[in-house]
Amino acid sequence: SSVSSGELITAMPEEVDFNKKLLASTGVGAAVGAVVGTVYSVYNEAHMEKLYGPKMVTRKFFEVIGGQAALYAGVAATYVLGSSVAQSVRGKDDSVNRMVGACAAGALVGLRNGQPATMVGACPLFAFASAMADLSGGTWRQPEWAKLRNHPTLARPGAEQSHH
């Protein structure tokens, strides 16, 4: 029996979610990279003009912007792929999978620089950042319960304290 594309999509939600996640992450990564490349190029315009001459500055701008967009898109895609492979192998969705994806993404940054030591260092650094993001509930903001003014021992004397 043949399966229509609509039935196939509903039959494999994990793959559809993966494809959407991969495309969205790669697109966002490329956009962020383009912004970073643009800011870098504008900031270093005078230096680039001295290095390459006024006729080559525009070309170098686009090379930097494109290179950063490609790097960030690749890092985002590698993170999603690494996380998904880890989830498939381990059979569960948890922070370890995201740390594996982050480690792979960090290694890609080192690979781009051509430095094995950077690969080895960036892997655990990216994995640690991923673990911290997971531990913080996906946000870098301090949770309400941890704010200093609510801590009975650390709050300043005379400060208003509320106990939940």
XYZ file of C-alpha atoms in Angstrom:
164
model
C 0.000 0.000 0.000
C 1.200 3.498 -0.717
C 1.467 6.185 1.930
C 0.616 9.781 1.096
C 2.954 12.533 2.246
C 0.349 13.729 4.775
C 0.151 10.272 6.363
C 3.932 10.001 6.400
C 4.268 13.286 8.270
C 1.765 12.247 10.932
C 3.362 8.799 11.177
C 6.827 10.191 12.017
C 6.482 13.188 14.361
C 10.028 12.835 15.729
C 11.552 13.179 12.263
C 9.327 16.123 11.393
C 10.231 17.824 14.665
C 13.897 17.108 13.949
C 13.683 18.597 10.461
C 11.928 21.716 11.738
C 14.397 22.057 14.602
C 17.371 21.586 12.276
C 16.124 24.107 9.721
C 15.100 26.666 12.326
C 18.327 26.353 14.289
C 20.471 26.556 11.179
C 18.548 29.602 9.950
C 18.821 31.388 13.276
C 22.508 30.472 13.482
C 23.142 31.890 10.006
C 21.265 35.099 10.859
C 23.165 35.576 14.124
C 26.438 34.848 12.333
C 25.623 37.415 9.658
C 24.952 40.026 12.339
C 28.200 39.148 14.149
C 30.099 39.285 10.853
C 28.562 42.654 10.006
C 29.414 44.143 13.395
C 32.961 42.779 13.159
C 33.398 44.144 9.621
C 32.084 47.600 10.469
C 34.191 47.758 13.619
C 37.341 46.730 11.728
C 36.707 48.703 8.544
C 39.749 50.959 8.903
C 42.032 48.024 9.651
C 40.628 46.039 6.722
C 41.114 49.009 4.404
C 44.794 49.250 5.397
C 45.287 45.512 4.927
C 43.438 45.005 1.647
C 43.073 48.470 0.121
C 39.899 50.468 -0.430
C 38.830 48.457 -3.490
C 38.834 45.149 -1.599
C 37.046 46.264 1.579
C 33.526 45.509 0.332
C 34.571 42.056 -0.856
C 36.264 41.339 2.482
C 33.139 42.556 4.305
C 31.054 39.965 2.507
C 33.665 37.252 3.033
C 33.653 37.904 6.788
C 29.849 38.091 6.946
C 29.468 34.898 4.898
C 32.129 33.096 6.888
C 30.520 33.970 10.207
C 27.047 33.066 8.921
C 28.364 29.681 7.752
C 30.178 29.042 11.031
C 27.185 29.882 13.228
C 24.813 27.890 10.981
C 27.199 24.933 11.130
C 27.506 25.165 14.909
C 23.719 25.280 15.290
C 23.201 22.347 12.919
C 25.946 20.322 14.622
C 24.344 20.960 18.021
C 20.947 19.744 16.788
C 22.446 16.717 15.025
C 24.610 15.766 18.010
C 21.706 16.116 20.430
C 19.407 14.073 18.204
C 21.935 11.289 17.644
C 22.581 11.081 21.388
C 18.836 10.920 22.042
C 18.424 8.134 19.460
C 21.316 6.123 20.877
C 20.388 6.624 24.535
C 16.614 6.413 24.093
C 15.794 9.334 26.363
C 15.619 13.111 26.205
C 17.744 14.796 28.868
C 20.552 17.263 29.410
C 23.221 14.683 28.553
C 22.004 14.688 24.947
C 22.244 18.463 24.777
C 25.732 18.325 26.288
C 26.787 15.849 23.582
C 25.402 18.177 20.906
C 27.144 21.148 22.496
C 30.430 19.247 22.680
C 30.175 18.416 18.965
C 29.382 22.068 18.178
C 32.372 23.230 20.209
C 34.619 20.756 18.433
C 33.437 22.208 15.106
C 34.600 25.662 16.215
C 38.038 24.219 16.976
C 38.075 22.340 13.685
C 37.385 25.552 11.790
C 40.355 27.196 13.495
C 42.516 24.194 12.606
C 43.671 23.809 16.181
C 43.242 20.384 17.831
C 43.781 21.994 21.243
C 40.879 24.363 20.560
C 38.699 21.400 19.612
C 39.588 19.615 22.831
C 38.992 22.751 24.916
C 35.839 23.981 23.178
C 34.038 20.640 23.518
C 33.823 20.631 27.334
C 33.344 24.411 27.424
C 30.285 24.241 25.182
C 29.007 21.160 27.063
C 29.393 23.002 30.372
C 27.486 26.011 29.012
C 24.725 23.679 27.856
C 24.558 22.005 31.271
C 24.350 25.396 32.992
C 21.532 26.454 30.670
C 19.675 23.234 31.509
C 20.246 23.680 35.240
C 18.937 27.233 35.051
C 15.715 26.033 33.487
C 16.658 27.280 30.032
C 17.190 30.858 31.155
C 20.176 32.739 32.491
C 18.001 34.774 34.858
C 18.118 34.095 38.556
C 14.994 32.291 39.809
C 12.746 34.063 42.315
C 13.614 31.689 45.146
C 17.335 32.449 44.832
C 17.194 36.218 45.020
C 19.335 37.679 47.791
C 16.578 39.839 49.305
C 14.571 36.694 50.060
C 17.448 34.807 51.673
C 17.012 34.862 55.476
C 20.744 34.680 56.220
C 22.272 36.721 53.404
C 19.744 39.552 53.202
C 20.924 42.941 54.487
C 19.857 43.776 58.042
C 16.603 45.704 57.987
C 15.762 44.594 54.435
C 12.248 43.388 53.875
C 12.133 39.601 53.792
C 9.381 37.395 52.517
C 9.267 33.722 53.368
C 7.268 31.445 51.108
